[in-house]
Short mmCIF file of C-alpha atoms in Angstrom, two decimals:
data_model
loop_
_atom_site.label_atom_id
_atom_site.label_comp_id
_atom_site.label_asym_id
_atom_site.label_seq_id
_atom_site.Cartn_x
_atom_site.Cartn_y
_atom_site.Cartn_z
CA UNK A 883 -64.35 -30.15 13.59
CA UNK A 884 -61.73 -31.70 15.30
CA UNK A 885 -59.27 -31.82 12.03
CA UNK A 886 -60.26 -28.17 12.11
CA UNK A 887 -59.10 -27.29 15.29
CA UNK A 888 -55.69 -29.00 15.03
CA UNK A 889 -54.99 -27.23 11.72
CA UNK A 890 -55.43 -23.33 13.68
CA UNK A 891 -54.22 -24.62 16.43
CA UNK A 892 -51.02 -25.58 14.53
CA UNK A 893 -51.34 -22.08 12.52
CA UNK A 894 -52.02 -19.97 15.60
CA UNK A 895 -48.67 -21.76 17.21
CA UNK A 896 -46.69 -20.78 14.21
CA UNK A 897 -47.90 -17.17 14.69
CA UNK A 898 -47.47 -16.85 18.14
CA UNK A 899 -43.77 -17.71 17.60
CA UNK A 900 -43.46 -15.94 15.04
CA UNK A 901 -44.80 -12.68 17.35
CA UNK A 902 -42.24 -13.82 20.05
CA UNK A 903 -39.19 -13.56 18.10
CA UNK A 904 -40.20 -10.23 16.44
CA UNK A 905 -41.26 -11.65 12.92
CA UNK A 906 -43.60 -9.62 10.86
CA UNK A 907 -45.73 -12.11 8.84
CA UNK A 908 -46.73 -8.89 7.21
CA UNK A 909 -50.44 -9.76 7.49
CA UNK A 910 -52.08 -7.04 6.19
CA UNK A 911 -50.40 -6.88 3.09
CA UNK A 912 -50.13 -10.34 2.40
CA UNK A 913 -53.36 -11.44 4.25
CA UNK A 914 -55.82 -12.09 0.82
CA UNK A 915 -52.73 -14.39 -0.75
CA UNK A 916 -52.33 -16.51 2.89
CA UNK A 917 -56.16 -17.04 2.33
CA UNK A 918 -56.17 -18.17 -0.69
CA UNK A 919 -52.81 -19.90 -0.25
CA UNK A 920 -54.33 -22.36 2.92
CA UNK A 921 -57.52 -22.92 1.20
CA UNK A 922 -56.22 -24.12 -2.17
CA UNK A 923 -53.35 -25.82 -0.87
CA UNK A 924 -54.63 -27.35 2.47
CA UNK A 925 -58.62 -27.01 3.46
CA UNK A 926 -59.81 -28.25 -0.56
CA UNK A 927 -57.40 -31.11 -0.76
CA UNK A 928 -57.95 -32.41 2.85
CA UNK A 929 -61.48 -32.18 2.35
CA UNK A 930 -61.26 -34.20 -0.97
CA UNK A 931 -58.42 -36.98 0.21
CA UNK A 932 -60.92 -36.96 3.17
CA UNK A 933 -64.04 -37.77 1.44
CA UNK A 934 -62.05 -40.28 -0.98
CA UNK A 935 -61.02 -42.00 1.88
CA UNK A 936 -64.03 -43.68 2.39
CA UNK A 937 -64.04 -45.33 -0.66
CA UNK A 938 -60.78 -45.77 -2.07
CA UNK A 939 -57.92 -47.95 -0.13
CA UNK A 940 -54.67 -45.42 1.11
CA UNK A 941 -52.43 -47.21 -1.38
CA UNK A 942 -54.66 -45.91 -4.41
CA UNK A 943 -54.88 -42.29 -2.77
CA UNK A 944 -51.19 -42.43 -2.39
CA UNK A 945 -50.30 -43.30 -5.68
CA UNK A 946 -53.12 -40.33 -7.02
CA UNK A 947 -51.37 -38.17 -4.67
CA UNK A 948 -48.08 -38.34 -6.59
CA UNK A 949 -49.72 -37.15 -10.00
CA UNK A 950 -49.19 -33.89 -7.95
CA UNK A 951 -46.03 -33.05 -10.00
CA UNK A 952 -47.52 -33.50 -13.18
CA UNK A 953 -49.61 -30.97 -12.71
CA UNK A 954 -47.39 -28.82 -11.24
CA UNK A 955 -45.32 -29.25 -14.98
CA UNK A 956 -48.33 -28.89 -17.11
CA UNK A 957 -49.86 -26.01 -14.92
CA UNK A 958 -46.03 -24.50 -15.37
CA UNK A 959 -45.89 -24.90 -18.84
CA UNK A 960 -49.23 -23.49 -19.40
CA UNK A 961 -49.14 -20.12 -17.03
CA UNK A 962 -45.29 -19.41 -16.21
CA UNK A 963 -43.84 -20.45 -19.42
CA UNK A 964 -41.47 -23.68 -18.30
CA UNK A 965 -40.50 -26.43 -20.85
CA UNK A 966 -42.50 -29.12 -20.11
CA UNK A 967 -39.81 -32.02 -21.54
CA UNK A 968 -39.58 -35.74 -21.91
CA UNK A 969 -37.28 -35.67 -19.08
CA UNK A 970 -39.70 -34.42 -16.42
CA UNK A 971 -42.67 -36.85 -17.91
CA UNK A 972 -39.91 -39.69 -17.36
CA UNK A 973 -39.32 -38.60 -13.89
CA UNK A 974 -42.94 -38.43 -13.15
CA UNK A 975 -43.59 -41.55 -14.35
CA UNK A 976 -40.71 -43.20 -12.47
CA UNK A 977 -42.29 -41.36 -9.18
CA UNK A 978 -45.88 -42.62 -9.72
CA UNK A 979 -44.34 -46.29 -10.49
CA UNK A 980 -42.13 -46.08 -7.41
CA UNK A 981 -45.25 -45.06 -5.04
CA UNK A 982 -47.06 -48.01 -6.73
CA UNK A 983 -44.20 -50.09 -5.90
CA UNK A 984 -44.30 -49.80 -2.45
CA UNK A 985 -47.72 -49.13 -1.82
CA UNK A 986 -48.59 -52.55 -3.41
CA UNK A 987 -51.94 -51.64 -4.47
CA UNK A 988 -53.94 -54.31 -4.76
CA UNK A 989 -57.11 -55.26 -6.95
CA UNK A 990 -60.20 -52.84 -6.89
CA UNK A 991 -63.80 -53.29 -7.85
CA UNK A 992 -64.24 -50.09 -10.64
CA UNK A 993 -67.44 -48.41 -9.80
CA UNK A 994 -68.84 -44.99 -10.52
CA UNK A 995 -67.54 -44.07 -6.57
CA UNK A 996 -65.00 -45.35 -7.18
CA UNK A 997 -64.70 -43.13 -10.22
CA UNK A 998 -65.94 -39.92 -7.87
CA UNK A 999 -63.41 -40.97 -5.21
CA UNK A 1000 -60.15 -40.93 -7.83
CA UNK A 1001 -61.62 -37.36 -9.25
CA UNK A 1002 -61.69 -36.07 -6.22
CA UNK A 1003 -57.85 -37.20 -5.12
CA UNK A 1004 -57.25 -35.63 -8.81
CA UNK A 1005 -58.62 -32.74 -8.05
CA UNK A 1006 -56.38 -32.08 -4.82
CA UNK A 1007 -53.33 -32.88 -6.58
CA UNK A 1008 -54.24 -29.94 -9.02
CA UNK A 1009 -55.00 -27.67 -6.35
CA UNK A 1010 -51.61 -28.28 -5.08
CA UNK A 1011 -49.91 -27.56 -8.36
CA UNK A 1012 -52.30 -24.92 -8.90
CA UNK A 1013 -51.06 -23.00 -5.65
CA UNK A 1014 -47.49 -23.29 -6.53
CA UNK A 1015 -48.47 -21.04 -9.99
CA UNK A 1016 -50.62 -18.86 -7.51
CA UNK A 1017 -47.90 -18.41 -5.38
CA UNK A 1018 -45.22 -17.90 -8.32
CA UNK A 1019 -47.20 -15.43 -10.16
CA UNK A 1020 -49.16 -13.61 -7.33
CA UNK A 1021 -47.50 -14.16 -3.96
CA UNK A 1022 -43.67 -14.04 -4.09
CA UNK A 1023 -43.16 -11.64 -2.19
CA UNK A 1024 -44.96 -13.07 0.96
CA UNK A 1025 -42.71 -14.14 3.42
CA UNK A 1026 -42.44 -17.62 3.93
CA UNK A 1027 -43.04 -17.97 7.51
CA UNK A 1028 -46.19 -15.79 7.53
CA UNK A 1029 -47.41 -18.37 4.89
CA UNK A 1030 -46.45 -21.60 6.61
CA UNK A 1031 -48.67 -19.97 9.71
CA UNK A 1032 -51.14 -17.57 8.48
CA UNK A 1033 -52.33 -19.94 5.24
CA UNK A 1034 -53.11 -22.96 8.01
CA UNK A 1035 -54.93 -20.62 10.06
CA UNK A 1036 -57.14 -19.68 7.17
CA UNK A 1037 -57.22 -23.29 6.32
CA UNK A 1038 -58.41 -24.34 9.46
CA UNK A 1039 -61.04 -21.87 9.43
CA UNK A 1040 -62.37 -23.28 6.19
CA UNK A 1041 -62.58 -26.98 7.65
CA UNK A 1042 -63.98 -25.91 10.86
CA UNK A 1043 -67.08 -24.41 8.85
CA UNK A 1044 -66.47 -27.95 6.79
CA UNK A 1045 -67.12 -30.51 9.72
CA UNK A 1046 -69.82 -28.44 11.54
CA UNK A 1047 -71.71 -27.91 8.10
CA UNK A 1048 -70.98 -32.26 8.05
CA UNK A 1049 -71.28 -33.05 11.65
CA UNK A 1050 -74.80 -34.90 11.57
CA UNK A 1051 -74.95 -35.37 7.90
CA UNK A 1052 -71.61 -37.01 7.52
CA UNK A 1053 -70.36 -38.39 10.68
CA UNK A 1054 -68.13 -40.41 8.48
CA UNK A 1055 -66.62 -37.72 6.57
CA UNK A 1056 -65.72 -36.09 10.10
CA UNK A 1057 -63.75 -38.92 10.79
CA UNK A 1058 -61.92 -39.08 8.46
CA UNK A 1059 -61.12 -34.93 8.25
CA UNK A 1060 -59.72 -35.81 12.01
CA UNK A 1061 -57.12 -38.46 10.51
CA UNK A 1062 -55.91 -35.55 8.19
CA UNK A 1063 -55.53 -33.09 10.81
CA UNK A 1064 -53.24 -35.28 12.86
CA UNK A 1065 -51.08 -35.22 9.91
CA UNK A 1066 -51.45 -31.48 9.26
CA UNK A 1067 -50.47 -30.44 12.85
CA UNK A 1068 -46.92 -32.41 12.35
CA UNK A 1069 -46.74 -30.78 9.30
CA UNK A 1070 -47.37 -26.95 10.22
CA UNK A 1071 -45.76 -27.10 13.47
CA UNK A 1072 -42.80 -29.91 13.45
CA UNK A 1073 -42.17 -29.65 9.19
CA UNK A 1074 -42.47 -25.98 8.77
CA UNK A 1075 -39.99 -25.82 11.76
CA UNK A 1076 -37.55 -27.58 10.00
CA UNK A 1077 -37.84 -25.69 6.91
CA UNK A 1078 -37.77 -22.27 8.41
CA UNK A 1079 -35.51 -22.50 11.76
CA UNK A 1080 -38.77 -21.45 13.64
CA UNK A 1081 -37.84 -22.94 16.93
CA UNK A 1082 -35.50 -26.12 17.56
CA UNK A 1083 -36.70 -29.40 16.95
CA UNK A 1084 -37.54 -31.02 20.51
CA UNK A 1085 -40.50 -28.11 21.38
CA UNK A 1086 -41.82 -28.26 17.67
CA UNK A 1087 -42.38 -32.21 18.33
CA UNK A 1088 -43.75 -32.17 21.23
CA UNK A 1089 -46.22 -29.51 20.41
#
């Protein structure tokens, strides 16, 4: 719940900003691909690095996490026609070694959670790549700011029903949703600033 409330918190910032210097985030004609948009690229993969977390060590999770771009070539090659070459497959491979490198990973006892837990990191790194072909094919239009506020306000929504549906059965897996809505707070609010010229750097951090 708490994750929850940091990630529209976050989102509802970026709008209000957005409303004070006269931005249209154009969210009635964009609203459907801003849904879709924060729960395939923020509120599924939280949820799943979440629930890994309690089995698999942050160095394994990180390393998973960087498959991200191979899926984002094979998911290109397969719905937007791009050449999926040797070249990009080398570069991948480099980036996966690299995290491995300085994660240091050390040795892990294979189990079927185990198992579970790396699906599940899998499975957010698709839905990752998977939103950048959403977004390609079905949302170009949208303007970037109204997705970098609207999609975490839809993805906040989905959490919040997340950790109260968890909040007795899973006390654990609450926790853990809280560590990654620390990280998605800096990352809609202090990030997105960056990358859009929302508002100046010192107000985005301390918010």
């Amino acid at each position: 719940v708490t994750a929850a409330a940091r990630v529209i918190i976050g989102g509802l910032a970026l709008v209000a900003w957005l409303r004070f210097i006269r931005v249209d985030g154009e969210l009635t004609r964009h609203g459907r691909h801003y849904a879709v948009i924060g729960v395939l690229n923020s509120a599924i993969p939280f949820a799943l690095f979440a629930w890994a977390a309690l089995t698999l060590p942050a160095s394994y999770s990180a390393i998973l996490n960087a498959t991200a771009p191979l899926f984002s070539a094979l998911l290109g090659a397969a719905w937007l026609g791009e050449r999926f070459t040797l070249r990009k497959l080398a570069a991948i491979a480099v980036g996966m070694a690299g995290v491995a490198l300085v994660t240091r990973a050390g040795p892990l006892v294979v189990d079927a959670r185990v198992l579970l837990a790396t699906g599940a990191c899998l499975a957010a790194t698709f839905c990752y790549a998977a939103t950048g072909v959403y977004v390609k094919r079905h949302a170009s239009a949208a303007p970037p700011r109204g997705v970098a506020a609207w999609s975490q306000v839809a993805a906040g929504a989905v959490l919040l029903g997340i950790g109260f549906a968890k909040r007795t059965q899973r006390p654990a897996f609450g926790l853990a949703l809280q560590g990654t809505g620390v990280a998605t707070l800096y990352l809609t609010v202090f990030a997105a600033a960056r990358l859009f010229s929302l508002i100046s750097p010192v107000p985005a951090f301390g918010l």
